[in-house]
Tab-separated table of N, CA and C and ligand atoms in Angstrom:
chain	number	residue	atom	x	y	z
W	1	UNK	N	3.365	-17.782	-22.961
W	1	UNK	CA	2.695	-17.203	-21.776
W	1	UNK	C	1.266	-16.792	-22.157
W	2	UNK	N	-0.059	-16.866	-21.101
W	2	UNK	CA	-1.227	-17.275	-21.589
W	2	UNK	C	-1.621	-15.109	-22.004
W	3	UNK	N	-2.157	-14.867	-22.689
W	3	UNK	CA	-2.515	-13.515	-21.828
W	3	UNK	C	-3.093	-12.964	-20.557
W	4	UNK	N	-4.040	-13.872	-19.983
W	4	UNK	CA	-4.064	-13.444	-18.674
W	4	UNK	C	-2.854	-13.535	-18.105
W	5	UNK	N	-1.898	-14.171	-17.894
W	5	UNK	CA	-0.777	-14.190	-17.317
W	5	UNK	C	0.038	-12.782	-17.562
W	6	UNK	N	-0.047	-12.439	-18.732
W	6	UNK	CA	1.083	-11.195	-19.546
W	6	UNK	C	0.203	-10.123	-18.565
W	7	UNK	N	-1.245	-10.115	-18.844
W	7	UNK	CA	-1.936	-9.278	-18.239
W	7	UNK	C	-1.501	-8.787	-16.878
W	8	UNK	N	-1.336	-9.837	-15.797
W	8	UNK	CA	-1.345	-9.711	-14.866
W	8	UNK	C	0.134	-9.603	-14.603
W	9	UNK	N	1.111	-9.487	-14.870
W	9	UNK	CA	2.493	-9.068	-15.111
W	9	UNK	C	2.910	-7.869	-15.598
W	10	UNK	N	1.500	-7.129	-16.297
W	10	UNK	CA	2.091	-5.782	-17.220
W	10	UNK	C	0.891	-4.944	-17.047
W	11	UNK	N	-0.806	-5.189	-16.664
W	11	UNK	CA	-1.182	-3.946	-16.922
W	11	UNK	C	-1.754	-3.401	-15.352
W	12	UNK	N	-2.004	-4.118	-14.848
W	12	UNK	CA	-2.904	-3.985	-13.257
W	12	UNK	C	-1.902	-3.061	-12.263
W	13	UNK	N	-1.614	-1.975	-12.674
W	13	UNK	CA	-1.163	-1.171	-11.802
W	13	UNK	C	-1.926	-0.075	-11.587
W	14	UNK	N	-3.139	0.258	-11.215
W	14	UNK	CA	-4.056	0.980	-10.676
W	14	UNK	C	-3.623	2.143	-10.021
W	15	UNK	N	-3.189	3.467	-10.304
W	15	UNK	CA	-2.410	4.426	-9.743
W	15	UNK	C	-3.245	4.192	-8.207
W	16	UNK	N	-4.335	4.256	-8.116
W	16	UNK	CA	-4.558	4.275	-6.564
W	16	UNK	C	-5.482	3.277	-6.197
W	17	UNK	N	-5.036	1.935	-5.603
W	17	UNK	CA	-5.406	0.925	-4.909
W	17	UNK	C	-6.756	1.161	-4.030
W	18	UNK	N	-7.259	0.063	-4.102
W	18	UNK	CA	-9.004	-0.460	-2.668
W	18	UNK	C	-7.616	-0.011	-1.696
W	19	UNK	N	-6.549	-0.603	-1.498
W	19	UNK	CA	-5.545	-0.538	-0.183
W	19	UNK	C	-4.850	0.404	-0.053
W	20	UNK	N	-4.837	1.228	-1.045
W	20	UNK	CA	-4.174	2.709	-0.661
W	20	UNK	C	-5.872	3.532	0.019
W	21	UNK	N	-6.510	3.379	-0.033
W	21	UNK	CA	-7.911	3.809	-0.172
W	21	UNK	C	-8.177	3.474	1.477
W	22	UNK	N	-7.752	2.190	1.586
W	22	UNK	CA	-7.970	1.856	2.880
W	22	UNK	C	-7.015	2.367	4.048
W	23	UNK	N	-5.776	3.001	3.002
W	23	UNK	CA	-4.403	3.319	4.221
W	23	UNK	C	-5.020	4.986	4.401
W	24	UNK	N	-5.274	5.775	3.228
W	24	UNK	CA	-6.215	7.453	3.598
W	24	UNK	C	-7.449	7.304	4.370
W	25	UNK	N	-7.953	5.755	4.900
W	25	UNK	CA	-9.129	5.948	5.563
W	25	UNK	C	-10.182	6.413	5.125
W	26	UNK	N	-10.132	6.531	3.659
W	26	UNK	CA	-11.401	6.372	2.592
W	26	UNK	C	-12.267	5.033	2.894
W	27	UNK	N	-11.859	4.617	3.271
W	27	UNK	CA	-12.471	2.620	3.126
W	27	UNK	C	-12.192	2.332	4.850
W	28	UNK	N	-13.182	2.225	5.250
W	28	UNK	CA	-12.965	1.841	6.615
W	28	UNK	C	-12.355	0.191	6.394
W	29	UNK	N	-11.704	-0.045	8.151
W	29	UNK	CA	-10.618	-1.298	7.993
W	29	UNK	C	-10.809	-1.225	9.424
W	30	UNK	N	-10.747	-2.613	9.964
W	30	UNK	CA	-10.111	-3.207	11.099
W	30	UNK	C	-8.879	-2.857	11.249
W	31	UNK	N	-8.192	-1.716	11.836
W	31	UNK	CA	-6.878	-2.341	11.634
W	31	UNK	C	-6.304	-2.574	13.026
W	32	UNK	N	-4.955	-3.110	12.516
W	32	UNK	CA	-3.902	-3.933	13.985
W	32	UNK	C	-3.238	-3.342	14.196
W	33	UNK	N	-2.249	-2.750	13.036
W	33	UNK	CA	-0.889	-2.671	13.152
W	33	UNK	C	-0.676	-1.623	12.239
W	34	UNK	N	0.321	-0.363	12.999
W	34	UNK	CA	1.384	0.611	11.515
W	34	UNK	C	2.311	0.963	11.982
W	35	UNK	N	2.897	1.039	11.048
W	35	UNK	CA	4.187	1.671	11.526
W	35	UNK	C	4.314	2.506	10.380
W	36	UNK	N	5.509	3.200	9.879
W	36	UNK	CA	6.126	4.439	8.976
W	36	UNK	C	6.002	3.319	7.445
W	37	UNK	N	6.481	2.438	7.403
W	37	UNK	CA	6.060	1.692	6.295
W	37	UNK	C	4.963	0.441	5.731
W	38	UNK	N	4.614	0.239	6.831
W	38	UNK	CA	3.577	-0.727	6.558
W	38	UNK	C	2.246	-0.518	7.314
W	39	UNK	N	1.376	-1.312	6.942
W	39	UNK	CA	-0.232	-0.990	7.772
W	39	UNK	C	-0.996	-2.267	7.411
W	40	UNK	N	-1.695	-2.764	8.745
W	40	UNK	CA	-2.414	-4.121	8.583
W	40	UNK	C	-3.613	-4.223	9.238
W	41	UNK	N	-4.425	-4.743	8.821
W	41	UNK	CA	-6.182	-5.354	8.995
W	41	UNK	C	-6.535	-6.276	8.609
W	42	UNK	N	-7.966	-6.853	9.009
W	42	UNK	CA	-8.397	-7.899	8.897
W	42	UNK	C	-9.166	-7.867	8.014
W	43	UNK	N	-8.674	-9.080	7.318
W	43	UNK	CA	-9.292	-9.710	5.803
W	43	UNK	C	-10.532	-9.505	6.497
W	44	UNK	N	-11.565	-8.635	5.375
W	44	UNK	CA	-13.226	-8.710	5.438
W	44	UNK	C	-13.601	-9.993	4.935
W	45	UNK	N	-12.682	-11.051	4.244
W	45	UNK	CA	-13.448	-12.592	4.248
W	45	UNK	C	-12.860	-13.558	4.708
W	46	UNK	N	-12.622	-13.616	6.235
W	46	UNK	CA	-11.873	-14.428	6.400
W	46	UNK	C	-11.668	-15.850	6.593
W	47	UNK	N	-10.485	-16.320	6.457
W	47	UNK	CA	-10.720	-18.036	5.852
W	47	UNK	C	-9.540	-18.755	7.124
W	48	UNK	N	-9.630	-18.149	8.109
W	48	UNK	CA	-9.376	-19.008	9.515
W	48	UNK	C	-9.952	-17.506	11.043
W	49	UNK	N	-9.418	-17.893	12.093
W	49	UNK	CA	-9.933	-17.059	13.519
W	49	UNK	C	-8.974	-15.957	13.119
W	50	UNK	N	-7.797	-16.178	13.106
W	50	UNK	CA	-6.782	-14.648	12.500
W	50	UNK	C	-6.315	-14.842	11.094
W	51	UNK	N	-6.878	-13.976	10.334
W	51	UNK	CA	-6.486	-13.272	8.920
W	51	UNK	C	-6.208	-11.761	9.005
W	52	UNK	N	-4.954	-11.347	8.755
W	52	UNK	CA	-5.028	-10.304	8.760
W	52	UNK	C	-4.074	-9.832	7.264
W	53	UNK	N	-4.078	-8.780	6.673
W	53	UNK	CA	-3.463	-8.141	5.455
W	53	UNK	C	-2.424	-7.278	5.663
W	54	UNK	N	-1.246	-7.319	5.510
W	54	UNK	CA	-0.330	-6.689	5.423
W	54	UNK	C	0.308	-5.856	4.352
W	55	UNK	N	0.111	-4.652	4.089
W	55	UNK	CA	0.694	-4.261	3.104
W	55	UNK	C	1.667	-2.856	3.311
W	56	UNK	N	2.172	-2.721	1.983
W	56	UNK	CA	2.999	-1.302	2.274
W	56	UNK	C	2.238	-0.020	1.869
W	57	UNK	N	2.848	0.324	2.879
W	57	UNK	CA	2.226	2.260	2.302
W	57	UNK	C	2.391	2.788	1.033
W	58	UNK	N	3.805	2.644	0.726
W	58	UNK	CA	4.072	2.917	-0.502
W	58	UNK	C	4.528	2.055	-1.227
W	59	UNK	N	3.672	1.379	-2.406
W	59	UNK	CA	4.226	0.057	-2.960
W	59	UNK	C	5.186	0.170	-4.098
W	60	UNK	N	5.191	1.067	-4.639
W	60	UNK	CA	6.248	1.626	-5.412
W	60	UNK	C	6.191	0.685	-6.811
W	61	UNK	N	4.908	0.605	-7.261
W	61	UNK	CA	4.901	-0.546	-8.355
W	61	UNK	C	4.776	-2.213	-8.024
W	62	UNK	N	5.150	-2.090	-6.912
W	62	UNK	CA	5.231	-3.647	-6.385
W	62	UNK	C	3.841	-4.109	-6.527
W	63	UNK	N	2.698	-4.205	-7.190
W	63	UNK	CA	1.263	-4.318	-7.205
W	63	UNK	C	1.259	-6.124	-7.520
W	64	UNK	N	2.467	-6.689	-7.620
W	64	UNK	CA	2.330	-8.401	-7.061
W	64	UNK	C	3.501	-8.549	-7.266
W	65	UNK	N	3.863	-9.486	-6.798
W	65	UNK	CA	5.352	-10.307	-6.558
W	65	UNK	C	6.049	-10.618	-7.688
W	66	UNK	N	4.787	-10.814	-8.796
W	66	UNK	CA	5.333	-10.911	-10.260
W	66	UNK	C	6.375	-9.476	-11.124
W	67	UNK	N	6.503	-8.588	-9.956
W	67	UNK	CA	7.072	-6.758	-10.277
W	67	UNK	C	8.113	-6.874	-9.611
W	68	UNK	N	8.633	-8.064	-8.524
W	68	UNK	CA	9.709	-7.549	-7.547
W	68	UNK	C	11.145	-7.095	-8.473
W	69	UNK	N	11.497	-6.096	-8.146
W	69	UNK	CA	13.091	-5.448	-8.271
W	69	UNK	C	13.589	-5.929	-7.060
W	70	UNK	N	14.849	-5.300	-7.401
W	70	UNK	CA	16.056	-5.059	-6.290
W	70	UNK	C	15.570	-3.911	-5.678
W	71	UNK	N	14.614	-2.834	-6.271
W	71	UNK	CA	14.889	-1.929	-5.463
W	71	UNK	C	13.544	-2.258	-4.524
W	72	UNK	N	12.578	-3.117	-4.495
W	72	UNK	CA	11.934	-3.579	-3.363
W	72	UNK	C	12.025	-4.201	-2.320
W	73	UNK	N	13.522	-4.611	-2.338
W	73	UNK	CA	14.069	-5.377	-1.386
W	73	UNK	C	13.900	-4.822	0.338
W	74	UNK	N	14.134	-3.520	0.179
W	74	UNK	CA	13.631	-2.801	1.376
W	74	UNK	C	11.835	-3.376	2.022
W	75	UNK	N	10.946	-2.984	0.822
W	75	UNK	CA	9.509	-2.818	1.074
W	75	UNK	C	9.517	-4.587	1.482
W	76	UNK	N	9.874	-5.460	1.115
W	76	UNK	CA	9.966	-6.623	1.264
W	76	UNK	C	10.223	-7.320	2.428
W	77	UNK	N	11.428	-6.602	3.235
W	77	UNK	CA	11.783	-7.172	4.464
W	77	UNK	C	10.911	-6.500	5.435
W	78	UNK	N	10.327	-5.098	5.137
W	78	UNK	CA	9.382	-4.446	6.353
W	78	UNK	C	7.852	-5.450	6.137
W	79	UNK	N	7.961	-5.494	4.925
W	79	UNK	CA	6.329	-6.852	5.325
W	79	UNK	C	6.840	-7.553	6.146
W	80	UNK	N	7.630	-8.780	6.140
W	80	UNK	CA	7.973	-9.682	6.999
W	80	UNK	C	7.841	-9.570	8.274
W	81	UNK	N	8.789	-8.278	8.433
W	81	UNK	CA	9.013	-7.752	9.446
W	81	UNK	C	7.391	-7.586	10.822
W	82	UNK	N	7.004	-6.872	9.540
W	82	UNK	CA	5.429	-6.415	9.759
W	82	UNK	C	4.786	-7.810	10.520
W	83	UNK	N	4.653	-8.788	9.515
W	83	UNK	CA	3.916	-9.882	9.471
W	83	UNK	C	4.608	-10.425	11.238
W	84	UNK	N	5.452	-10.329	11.498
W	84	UNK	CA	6.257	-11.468	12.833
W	84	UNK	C	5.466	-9.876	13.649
W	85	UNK	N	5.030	-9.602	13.596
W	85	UNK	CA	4.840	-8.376	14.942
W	85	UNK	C	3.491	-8.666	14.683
W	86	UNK	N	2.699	-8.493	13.755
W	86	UNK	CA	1.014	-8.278	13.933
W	86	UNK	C	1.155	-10.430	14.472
W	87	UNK	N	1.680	-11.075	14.050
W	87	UNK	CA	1.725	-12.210	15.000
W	87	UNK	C	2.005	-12.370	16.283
W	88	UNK	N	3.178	-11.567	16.624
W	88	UNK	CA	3.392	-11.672	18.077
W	88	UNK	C	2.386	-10.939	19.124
W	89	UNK	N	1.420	-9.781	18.228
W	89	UNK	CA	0.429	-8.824	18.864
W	89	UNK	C	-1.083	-9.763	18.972
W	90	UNK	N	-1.163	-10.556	17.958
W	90	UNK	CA	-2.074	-11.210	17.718
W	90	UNK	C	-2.028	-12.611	19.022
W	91	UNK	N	-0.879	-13.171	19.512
W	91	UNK	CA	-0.496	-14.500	20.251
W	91	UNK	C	-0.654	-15.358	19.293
W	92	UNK	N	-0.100	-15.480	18.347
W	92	UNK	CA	-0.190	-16.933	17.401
W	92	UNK	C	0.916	-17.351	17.795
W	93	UNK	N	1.558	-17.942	19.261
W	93	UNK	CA	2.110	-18.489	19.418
W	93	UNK	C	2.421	-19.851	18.636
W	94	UNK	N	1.463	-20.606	18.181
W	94	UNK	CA	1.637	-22.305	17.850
W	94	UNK	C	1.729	-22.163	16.465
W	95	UNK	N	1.920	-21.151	16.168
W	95	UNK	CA	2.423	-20.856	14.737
W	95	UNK	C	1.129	-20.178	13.837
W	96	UNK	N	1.645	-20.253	12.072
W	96	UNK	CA	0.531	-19.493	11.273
W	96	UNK	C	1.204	-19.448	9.869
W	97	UNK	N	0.705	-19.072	9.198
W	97	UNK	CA	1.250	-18.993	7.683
W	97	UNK	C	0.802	-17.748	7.233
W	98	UNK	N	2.095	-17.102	5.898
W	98	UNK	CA	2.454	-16.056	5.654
W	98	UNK	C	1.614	-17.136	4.052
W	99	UNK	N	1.022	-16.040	3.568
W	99	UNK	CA	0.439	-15.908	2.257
W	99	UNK	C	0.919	-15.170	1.209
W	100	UNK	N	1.319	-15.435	-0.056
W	100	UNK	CA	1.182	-13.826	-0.813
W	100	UNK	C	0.321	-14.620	-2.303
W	101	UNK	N	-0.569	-14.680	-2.343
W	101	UNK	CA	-1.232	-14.652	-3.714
W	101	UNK	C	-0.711	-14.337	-4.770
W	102	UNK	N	-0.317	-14.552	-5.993
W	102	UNK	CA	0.416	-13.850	-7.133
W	102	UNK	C	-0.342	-14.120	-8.550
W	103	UNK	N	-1.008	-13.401	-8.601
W	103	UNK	CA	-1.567	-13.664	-10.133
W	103	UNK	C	-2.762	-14.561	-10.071
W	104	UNK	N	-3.372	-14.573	-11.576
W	104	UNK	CA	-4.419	-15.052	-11.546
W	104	UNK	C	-4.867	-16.560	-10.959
W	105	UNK	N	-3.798	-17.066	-10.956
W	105	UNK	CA	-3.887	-18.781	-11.245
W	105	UNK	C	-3.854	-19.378	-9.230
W	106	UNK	N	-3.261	-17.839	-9.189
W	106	UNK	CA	-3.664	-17.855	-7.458
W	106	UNK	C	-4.144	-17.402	-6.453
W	107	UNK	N	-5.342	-16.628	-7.517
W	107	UNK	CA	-6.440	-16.235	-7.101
W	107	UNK	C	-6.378	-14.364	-6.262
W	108	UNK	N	-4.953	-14.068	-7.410
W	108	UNK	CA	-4.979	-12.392	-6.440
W	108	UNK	C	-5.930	-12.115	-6.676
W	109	UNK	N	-6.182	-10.963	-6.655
W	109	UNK	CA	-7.612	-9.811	-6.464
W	109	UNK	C	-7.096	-8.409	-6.228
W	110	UNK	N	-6.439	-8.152	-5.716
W	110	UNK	CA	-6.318	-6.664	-5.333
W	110	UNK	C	-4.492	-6.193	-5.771
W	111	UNK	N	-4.460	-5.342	-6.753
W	111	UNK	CA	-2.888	-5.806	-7.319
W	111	UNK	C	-2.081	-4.234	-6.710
W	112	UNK	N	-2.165	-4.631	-5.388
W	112	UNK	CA	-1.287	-4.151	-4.472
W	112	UNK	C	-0.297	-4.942	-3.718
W	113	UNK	N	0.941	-5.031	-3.218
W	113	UNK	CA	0.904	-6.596	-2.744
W	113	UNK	C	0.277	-6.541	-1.303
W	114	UNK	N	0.663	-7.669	-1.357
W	114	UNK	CA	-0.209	-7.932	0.720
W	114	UNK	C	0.524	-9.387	0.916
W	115	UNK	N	0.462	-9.254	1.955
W	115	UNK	CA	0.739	-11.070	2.818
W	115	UNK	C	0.022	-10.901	3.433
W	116	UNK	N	-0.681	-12.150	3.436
W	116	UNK	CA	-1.758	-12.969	4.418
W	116	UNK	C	-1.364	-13.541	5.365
W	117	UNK	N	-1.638	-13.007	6.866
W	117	UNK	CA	-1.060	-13.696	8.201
W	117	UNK	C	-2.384	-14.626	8.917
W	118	UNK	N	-2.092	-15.456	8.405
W	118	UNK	CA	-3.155	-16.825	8.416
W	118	UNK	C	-2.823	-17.570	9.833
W	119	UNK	N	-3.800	-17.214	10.590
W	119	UNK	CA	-3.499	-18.447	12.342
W	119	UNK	C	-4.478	-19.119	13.057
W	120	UNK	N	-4.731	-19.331	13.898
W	120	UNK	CA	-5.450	-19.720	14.887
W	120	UNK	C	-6.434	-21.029	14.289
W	121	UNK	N	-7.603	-21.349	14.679
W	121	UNK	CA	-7.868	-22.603	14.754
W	121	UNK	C	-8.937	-22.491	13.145
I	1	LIG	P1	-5.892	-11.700	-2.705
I	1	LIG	O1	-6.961	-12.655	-3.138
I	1	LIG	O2	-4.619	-12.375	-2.301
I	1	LIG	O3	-5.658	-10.601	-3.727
I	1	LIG	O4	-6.410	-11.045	-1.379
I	1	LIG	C1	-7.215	-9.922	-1.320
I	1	LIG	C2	-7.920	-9.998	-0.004
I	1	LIG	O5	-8.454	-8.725	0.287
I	1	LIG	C3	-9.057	-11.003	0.060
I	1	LIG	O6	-8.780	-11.990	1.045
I	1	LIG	C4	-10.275	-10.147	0.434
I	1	LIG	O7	-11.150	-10.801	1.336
I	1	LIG	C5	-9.611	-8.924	1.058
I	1	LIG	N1	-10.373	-7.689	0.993
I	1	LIG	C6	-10.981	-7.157	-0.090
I	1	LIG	N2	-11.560	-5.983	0.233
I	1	LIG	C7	-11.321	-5.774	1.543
I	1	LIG	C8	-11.666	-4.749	2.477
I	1	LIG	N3	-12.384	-3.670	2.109
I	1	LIG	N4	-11.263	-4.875	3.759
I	1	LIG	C9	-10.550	-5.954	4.144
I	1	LIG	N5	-10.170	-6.952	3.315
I	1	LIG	C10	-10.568	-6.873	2.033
Protein backbone atom coordinates (compact mmCIF):
# COMPACT_ATOMS: atom_id res chain seq x y z
CA UNK A 1 0.00 0.00 0.00
CA UNK A 2 1.46 3.37 -1.41
CA UNK A 3 1.80 5.90 1.65
CA UNK A 4 -0.42 8.31 0.39
CA UNK A 5 -2.92 5.68 0.44
CA UNK A 6 -2.00 4.56 4.35
CA UNK A 7 -2.14 8.34 4.76
CA UNK A 8 -5.39 8.81 3.69
CA UNK A 9 -6.82 5.72 5.61
CA UNK A 10 -5.09 6.68 9.00
CA UNK A 11 -4.21 10.30 9.51
CA UNK A 12 -6.81 12.99 7.97
CA UNK A 13 -9.15 13.14 10.72
CA UNK A 14 -9.20 16.85 11.43
CA UNK A 15 -11.09 17.17 14.86
CA UNK A 16 -13.07 20.01 13.20
CA UNK A 17 -13.86 19.93 9.45
CA UNK A 18 -14.25 23.19 6.43
CA UNK A 19 -17.92 21.06 6.86
CA UNK A 20 -18.40 21.05 10.38
CA UNK A 21 -17.42 24.84 10.03
CA UNK A 22 -19.95 25.13 7.45
CA UNK A 23 -22.79 23.15 9.61
CA UNK A 24 -21.92 26.15 12.92
CA UNK A 25 -22.33 28.68 10.09
CA UNK A 26 -18.75 29.77 10.49
CA UNK A 27 -18.39 29.35 6.59
CA UNK A 28 -21.26 30.63 4.82
CA UNK A 29 -23.14 27.84 2.39
CA UNK A 30 -25.96 27.69 0.03
CA UNK A 31 -27.87 25.48 1.74
CA UNK A 32 -31.05 23.10 0.67
CA UNK A 33 -31.68 20.77 3.02
CA UNK A 34 -31.48 19.61 7.17
CA UNK A 35 -32.76 17.67 9.06
CA UNK A 36 -31.55 16.27 12.87
CA UNK A 37 -28.80 14.31 11.04
CA UNK A 38 -27.76 15.53 7.96
CA UNK A 39 -27.26 19.07 6.15
CA UNK A 40 -26.76 19.93 2.38
CA UNK A 41 -25.45 22.77 -0.09
CA UNK A 42 -24.17 23.59 -3.10
CA UNK A 43 -20.81 22.57 -4.25
CA UNK A 44 -18.96 26.19 -4.54
CA UNK A 45 -17.38 24.41 -7.83
CA UNK A 46 -19.78 23.06 -9.54
CA UNK A 47 -19.37 20.43 -12.29
CA UNK A 48 -23.14 20.14 -13.68
CA UNK A 49 -26.74 22.76 -13.12
CA UNK A 50 -27.38 20.71 -9.63
CA UNK A 51 -24.41 19.80 -7.36
CA UNK A 52 -25.18 19.71 -4.14
CA UNK A 53 -23.07 18.13 -0.81
CA UNK A 54 -24.48 16.05 1.55
CA UNK A 55 -23.07 15.38 4.69
CA UNK A 56 -23.58 14.33 8.35
CA UNK A 57 -23.67 16.44 11.32
CA UNK A 58 -21.97 14.19 13.25
CA UNK A 59 -19.50 12.06 11.34
CA UNK A 60 -18.28 10.15 14.06
CA UNK A 61 -14.83 9.42 12.40
CA UNK A 62 -16.42 8.55 9.18
CA UNK A 63 -13.97 11.37 7.48
CA UNK A 64 -14.10 8.86 4.08
CA UNK A 65 -15.60 5.70 3.22
CA UNK A 66 -12.18 4.21 3.62
CA UNK A 67 -13.32 4.41 7.97
CA UNK A 68 -16.80 2.78 7.42
CA UNK A 69 -17.76 0.51 10.62
CA UNK A 70 -20.82 -1.18 11.45
CA UNK A 71 -21.42 1.36 13.69
CA UNK A 72 -21.92 3.91 10.68
CA UNK A 73 -24.40 2.04 9.24
CA UNK A 74 -27.00 4.39 10.72
CA UNK A 75 -25.02 7.78 9.43
CA UNK A 76 -24.97 5.92 6.07
CA UNK A 77 -28.56 5.24 5.35
CA UNK A 78 -29.57 9.02 6.55
CA UNK A 79 -27.12 10.30 3.62
CA UNK A 80 -29.01 8.32 1.16
CA UNK A 81 -31.86 9.05 2.63
CA UNK A 82 -30.81 12.74 2.58
CA UNK A 83 -29.56 12.53 -1.00
CA UNK A 84 -33.39 11.04 -2.53
CA UNK A 85 -35.05 14.21 -0.73
CA UNK A 86 -32.57 17.15 -1.64
CA UNK A 87 -33.41 15.32 -5.26
CA UNK A 88 -36.93 15.17 -5.01
CA UNK A 89 -36.73 19.10 -3.60
CA UNK A 90 -34.41 19.88 -6.30
CA UNK A 91 -37.00 18.06 -9.42
CA UNK A 92 -34.28 15.85 -10.80
CA UNK A 93 -36.89 13.96 -11.97
CA UNK A 94 -34.87 12.28 -15.19
CA UNK A 95 -32.53 11.14 -12.81
CA UNK A 96 -28.76 12.13 -11.31
CA UNK A 97 -25.86 10.50 -9.69
CA UNK A 98 -24.84 9.98 -6.10
CA UNK A 99 -20.95 10.59 -5.76
CA UNK A 100 -18.70 9.76 -2.83
CA UNK A 101 -14.99 10.50 -3.63
CA UNK A 102 -12.67 8.26 -1.48
CA UNK A 103 -9.15 9.00 -1.19
CA UNK A 104 -6.55 10.38 -3.03
CA UNK A 105 -6.64 8.53 -6.32
CA UNK A 106 -10.26 10.00 -6.38
CA UNK A 107 -9.61 13.13 -5.91
CA UNK A 108 -11.22 13.67 -2.11
CA UNK A 109 -10.39 16.94 -0.63
CA UNK A 110 -12.29 17.50 2.37
CA UNK A 111 -12.00 14.26 4.79
CA UNK A 112 -15.41 14.53 6.09
CA UNK A 113 -17.61 12.27 4.14
CA UNK A 114 -20.15 13.85 1.67
CA UNK A 115 -22.10 12.49 -1.41
CA UNK A 116 -22.31 14.38 -4.37
CA UNK A 117 -25.95 14.78 -5.77
CA UNK A 118 -24.94 15.37 -9.36
CA UNK A 119 -28.18 16.34 -11.96
CA UNK A 120 -29.54 18.34 -14.41
CA UNK A 121 -28.12 19.18 -17.80
P1 LIG B 1 -14.30 15.99 -2.74
O1 LIG B 1 -13.37 16.36 -3.85
O2 LIG B 1 -15.12 14.77 -3.04
O3 LIG B 1 -13.59 15.89 -1.41
O4 LIG B 1 -15.36 17.14 -2.66
C1 LIG B 1 -15.20 18.30 -1.92
C2 LIG B 1 -16.09 19.32 -2.56
O5 LIG B 1 -16.27 20.38 -1.66
C3 LIG B 1 -15.57 19.90 -3.87
O6 LIG B 1 -16.47 19.60 -4.92
C4 LIG B 1 -15.50 21.41 -3.59
O7 LIG B 1 -15.88 22.19 -4.70
C5 LIG B 1 -16.47 21.55 -2.42
N1 LIG B 1 -16.23 22.67 -1.53
C6 LIG B 1 -15.05 23.04 -0.97
N2 LIG B 1 -15.23 24.11 -0.18
C7 LIG B 1 -16.54 24.44 -0.24
C8 LIG B 1 -17.35 25.46 0.33
N3 LIG B 1 -16.84 26.38 1.17
N4 LIG B 1 -18.66 25.50 0.02
C9 LIG B 1 -19.19 24.59 -0.82
N5 LIG B 1 -18.49 23.59 -1.39
C10 LIG B 1 -17.18 23.52 -1.12
Amino acid sequence: MSEEIKLAQTAKEEEVTLFDKIIAGKIPCSKVYEDDYTFAFRDISPTAKTHILVIPKNWDGLSSLFKAEEKHVDIMGRLLLACSQVAKQEGLDEGYRIVINTGPHAGQTVYHIHLHVIGGE
